[in-house]
CSV table of C-alpha atoms in Angstrom, one decimal:
chain,number,residue,atom,x,y,z
U,26,UNK,CA,0.2,52.2,34.0
U,27,UNK,CA,2.3,51.1,36.9
U,28,UNK,CA,3.0,47.4,37.4
U,29,UNK,CA,2.2,45.8,40.7
U,30,UNK,CA,3.7,42.8,42.4
U,31,UNK,CA,0.5,40.8,41.7
U,32,UNK,CA,0.7,41.6,37.9
U,33,UNK,CA,4.4,40.8,37.9
U,34,UNK,CA,3.7,37.4,39.4
U,35,UNK,CA,1.0,36.6,36.9
U,36,UNK,CA,3.2,37.6,34.0
U,37,UNK,CA,6.1,35.3,35.3
U,38,UNK,CA,3.6,32.5,35.9
U,39,UNK,CA,2.2,32.9,32.3
U,40,UNK,CA,5.8,32.8,30.9
U,41,UNK,CA,6.6,29.7,32.9
U,42,UNK,CA,3.5,27.9,31.5
U,43,UNK,CA,4.2,29.0,27.9
U,44,UNK,CA,7.7,27.5,27.9
U,45,UNK,CA,6.7,23.9,28.6
U,46,UNK,CA,3.9,24.4,26.1
U,47,UNK,CA,6.4,25.4,23.5
U,48,UNK,CA,8.5,22.4,24.3
U,49,UNK,CA,5.5,20.1,23.9
U,50,UNK,CA,4.7,21.7,20.6
U,51,UNK,CA,8.3,21.3,19.4
U,52,UNK,CA,8.3,17.7,20.4
U,53,UNK,CA,5.1,16.8,18.5
U,54,UNK,CA,6.3,18.8,15.5
U,55,UNK,CA,9.5,16.8,15.6
U,56,UNK,CA,7.5,13.6,15.7
U,57,UNK,CA,5.4,14.7,12.7
U,58,UNK,CA,8.5,15.6,10.7
U,59,UNK,CA,10.5,12.5,11.6
U,60,UNK,CA,7.8,9.9,11.0
U,61,UNK,CA,7.7,10.1,7.2
U,62,UNK,CA,11.5,10.5,7.0
U,63,UNK,CA,12.1,7.5,9.3
U,64,UNK,CA,9.5,5.4,7.5
U,65,UNK,CA,11.0,6.2,4.1
U,66,UNK,CA,14.5,5.4,5.3
U,67,UNK,CA,13.3,2.2,6.9
U,68,UNK,CA,11.5,1.1,3.7
U,69,UNK,CA,14.6,2.0,1.6
U,70,UNK,CA,16.8,-0.1,3.9
U,71,UNK,CA,14.3,-3.0,3.6
U,72,UNK,CA,14.3,-2.7,-0.2
U,73,UNK,CA,18.1,-2.6,-0.4
U,74,UNK,CA,18.5,-5.7,1.9
U,75,UNK,CA,15.7,-7.5,0.0
U,76,UNK,CA,17.3,-6.7,-3.4
U,77,UNK,CA,20.7,-7.8,-2.2
U,78,UNK,CA,19.4,-11.3,-1.8
U,79,UNK,CA,17.8,-11.3,-5.2
U,80,UNK,CA,20.9,-10.2,-7.1
U,81,UNK,CA,23.5,-13.0,-7.3
U,82,UNK,CA,26.9,-12.1,-5.8
U,83,UNK,CA,28.6,-12.5,-9.2
U,84,UNK,CA,26.3,-9.9,-10.8
U,85,UNK,CA,26.3,-7.5,-7.8
U,86,UNK,CA,29.0,-4.7,-8.4
U,87,UNK,CA,29.2,-4.2,-4.6
U,88,UNK,CA,31.0,-7.5,-4.2
U,89,UNK,CA,34.0,-6.5,-6.2
U,90,UNK,CA,34.0,-2.7,-6.1
U,91,UNK,CA,36.4,-1.0,-3.6
U,92,UNK,CA,33.4,0.7,-2.0
U,93,UNK,CA,29.7,-0.2,-1.8
U,94,UNK,CA,27.1,1.8,-3.8
U,95,UNK,CA,23.9,2.0,-1.8
U,96,UNK,CA,20.8,1.2,-3.8
U,97,UNK,CA,22.5,-0.3,-6.8
U,98,UNK,CA,20.8,-3.6,-6.1
U,99,UNK,CA,17.4,-1.9,-6.4
U,100,UNK,CA,18.4,-0.5,-9.8
U,101,UNK,CA,19.6,-4.0,-11.0
U,102,UNK,CA,16.4,-5.6,-9.7
U,103,UNK,CA,14.2,-3.1,-11.6
U,104,UNK,CA,16.2,-3.6,-14.7
U,105,UNK,CA,15.9,-7.4,-14.3
U,106,UNK,CA,12.1,-7.2,-13.8
U,107,UNK,CA,11.8,-4.9,-16.8
U,108,UNK,CA,13.8,-7.3,-19.0
U,109,UNK,CA,11.6,-10.2,-17.8
U,110,UNK,CA,8.5,-8.2,-18.6
U,111,UNK,CA,9.8,-7.5,-22.1
U,112,UNK,CA,10.7,-11.1,-22.8
U,113,UNK,CA,7.3,-12.3,-21.5
U,114,UNK,CA,5.6,-10.3,-24.2
U,115,UNK,CA,7.6,-11.9,-27.0
U,116,UNK,CA,6.5,-15.1,-28.8
U,117,UNK,CA,9.1,-17.3,-27.1
U,118,UNK,CA,8.5,-15.7,-23.7
U,119,UNK,CA,4.7,-16.4,-24.0
U,120,UNK,CA,5.3,-20.0,-24.8
U,121,UNK,CA,7.7,-20.4,-21.9
U,122,UNK,CA,5.2,-18.8,-19.5
U,123,UNK,CA,2.5,-21.2,-20.8
U,124,UNK,CA,4.8,-24.1,-19.9
U,125,UNK,CA,5.5,-22.7,-16.4
U,126,UNK,CA,1.8,-22.0,-15.9
U,127,UNK,CA,0.8,-25.5,-17.0
U,128,UNK,CA,3.5,-27.0,-14.7
U,129,UNK,CA,2.4,-25.1,-11.6
U,130,UNK,CA,-1.2,-25.9,-12.2
U,131,UNK,CA,-0.4,-29.6,-12.1
U,132,UNK,CA,1.2,-29.6,-8.7
U,133,UNK,CA,-1.5,-30.2,-6.1
U,134,UNK,CA,-0.5,-27.6,-3.4
U,135,UNK,CA,1.2,-25.1,-5.5
U,136,UNK,CA,-1.7,-24.8,-8.1
U,137,UNK,CA,-4.1,-23.4,-5.4
U,138,UNK,CA,-1.6,-20.7,-4.3
U,139,UNK,CA,-0.4,-20.0,-7.9
U,140,UNK,CA,-3.9,-19.7,-9.3
U,141,UNK,CA,-5.1,-17.4,-6.5
U,142,UNK,CA,-2.2,-15.1,-6.7
U,143,UNK,CA,-2.4,-15.0,-10.5
U,144,UNK,CA,-6.0,-14.1,-10.5
U,145,UNK,CA,-5.4,-11.4,-7.9
U,146,UNK,CA,-2.5,-9.8,-9.9
U,147,UNK,CA,-4.5,-9.9,-13.1
U,148,UNK,CA,-7.4,-8.2,-11.3
U,149,UNK,CA,-5.2,-5.4,-10.0
U,150,UNK,CA,-3.4,-5.1,-13.3
U,151,UNK,CA,-6.7,-4.3,-15.0
U,152,UNK,CA,-7.4,-1.5,-12.6
U,153,UNK,CA,-5.9,1.0,-15.1
U,154,UNK,CA,-8.8,0.4,-17.5
U,155,UNK,CA,-11.8,2.8,-17.8
U,156,UNK,CA,-13.9,0.5,-15.7
U,157,UNK,CA,-14.5,1.9,-12.2
U,158,UNK,CA,-13.1,-0.3,-9.5
U,159,UNK,CA,-12.6,2.0,-6.5
U,160,UNK,CA,-15.6,1.8,-4.2
U,161,UNK,CA,-16.9,3.0,-0.9
U,162,UNK,CA,-18.4,0.4,1.5
U,163,UNK,CA,-20.0,0.7,4.8
U,164,UNK,CA,-17.5,-1.2,6.9
U,165,UNK,CA,-17.0,-2.3,9.7
U,166,UNK,CA,-20.5,-1.0,10.7
U,167,UNK,CA,-23.3,1.2,9.4
U,168,UNK,CA,-22.3,4.8,9.1
U,169,UNK,CA,-18.6,4.0,8.9
U,170,UNK,CA,-17.1,4.0,5.4
U,171,UNK,CA,-14.0,2.4,3.9
U,172,UNK,CA,-12.3,2.6,0.6
U,173,UNK,CA,-12.0,-0.7,-1.3
U,174,UNK,CA,-11.3,-2.2,-4.7
U,175,UNK,CA,-14.1,-4.1,-6.5
U,176,UNK,CA,-12.4,-7.1,-8.1
U,177,UNK,CA,-15.3,-9.0,-9.8
U,178,UNK,CA,-18.9,-10.1,-9.5
U,179,UNK,CA,-19.3,-13.1,-7.4
U,180,UNK,CA,-20.6,-16.3,-9.2
U,181,UNK,CA,-21.1,-19.9,-8.4
U,182,UNK,CA,-22.4,-21.4,-5.1
U,183,UNK,CA,-22.2,-18.2,-3.1
U,184,UNK,CA,-24.4,-16.3,-5.5
U,185,UNK,CA,-26.9,-19.1,-5.8
U,186,UNK,CA,-27.2,-19.6,-2.0
U,187,UNK,CA,-27.6,-15.9,-1.3
U,188,UNK,CA,-29.8,-15.0,-4.3
U,189,UNK,CA,-28.0,-11.7,-4.5
U,190,UNK,CA,-25.7,-9.9,-6.9
U,191,UNK,CA,-22.6,-9.7,-4.8
U,192,UNK,CA,-19.4,-7.9,-5.7
U,193,UNK,CA,-16.1,-9.1,-4.3
U,194,UNK,CA,-14.4,-6.1,-2.6
U,195,UNK,CA,-10.9,-6.0,-1.2
U,196,UNK,CA,-10.5,-3.6,1.6
U,197,UNK,CA,-6.8,-2.8,2.4
U,198,UNK,CA,-5.5,-2.0,5.8
U,199,UNK,CA,-3.5,1.2,6.6
U,200,UNK,CA,-0.6,1.9,6.2
U,201,UNK,CA,0.1,-1.6,4.8
U,202,UNK,CA,-2.2,-2.1,1.8
U,203,UNK,CA,-0.9,-5.5,1.0
U,204,UNK,CA,-3.1,-7.0,3.8
U,205,UNK,CA,-6.8,-6.5,4.2
U,206,UNK,CA,-10.2,-8.1,4.1
U,207,UNK,CA,-12.2,-9.8,1.4
U,208,UNK,CA,-15.9,-8.7,1.6
U,209,UNK,CA,-18.8,-9.7,-0.6
U,210,UNK,CA,-21.1,-6.7,-0.8
U,211,UNK,CA,-24.5,-6.4,-2.6
U,212,UNK,CA,-24.0,-4.3,-5.7
U,213,UNK,CA,-26.6,-1.8,-4.7
U,214,UNK,CA,-24.8,-1.1,-1.4
U,215,UNK,CA,-21.6,0.0,-3.2
U,216,UNK,CA,-20.7,3.6,-4.2
U,217,UNK,CA,-18.4,3.7,-7.2
U,218,UNK,CA,-15.8,6.5,-7.1
U,219,UNK,CA,-14.1,8.3,-10.0
U,220,UNK,CA,-10.8,7.9,-8.0
U,221,UNK,CA,-8.0,6.1,-9.9
U,222,UNK,CA,-6.3,3.0,-8.5
U,223,UNK,CA,-3.1,5.0,-7.7
U,224,UNK,CA,-5.0,7.8,-6.0
U,225,UNK,CA,-6.9,5.3,-3.8
U,226,UNK,CA,-3.7,3.5,-2.9
U,227,UNK,CA,-2.0,6.7,-1.9
U,228,UNK,CA,-5.1,7.7,0.1
U,229,UNK,CA,-5.0,4.4,2.0
U,230,UNK,CA,-1.2,4.4,2.6
U,231,UNK,CA,-1.3,8.0,3.8
U,232,UNK,CA,-4.1,7.2,6.3
U,233,UNK,CA,-6.5,9.5,4.5
U,234,UNK,CA,-4.2,12.6,4.6
U,235,UNK,CA,-3.7,12.8,0.8
U,236,UNK,CA,-6.4,14.6,-1.2
U,237,UNK,CA,-7.4,12.7,-4.4
U,238,UNK,CA,-8.1,14.8,-7.5
U,239,UNK,CA,-11.8,15.5,-7.9
């Protein structure tokens, strides 16, 4: 089959269109590749800078070594937190924590913040138990679902005023799960999942791209 000038022009035109298309695909592929790398590096830099402030200069090897070792502050911070955790489980550690707990609860402003944060950490620490805590809620509208963490059953004035069995549910935001919304949902409107706390957290941070184990 002989080529004609018309078919040649169409072939050249098609080639010219495909090259910008390839460039666009390369660009978006580069963005997809670089986002997790850049976010991980940024988070690592943040952790290193934050850990540098936590470790006193006298205990930080980077202050007297001839060259700095990146990330050593994080290792020292993890070791320090682990040691504190171990000491807190001892008899003396428990007594010391009771004194600190009693002291904070006597200070008017601090006791509100301290008690709230303490209850929240205790609640999330117990997520590793066999009790299901990962739930699906219809939020922010009917037909739209969000993954949340059921913390406890609501009691007191709110329960008596609504005459309903309400469950306190924390719905984290993506990709930062440390912020979110506190919702009080009727128990019958919740769908409890077999998903673990770690799987749900990964699902939220990854913006739904991770696949929890069934």
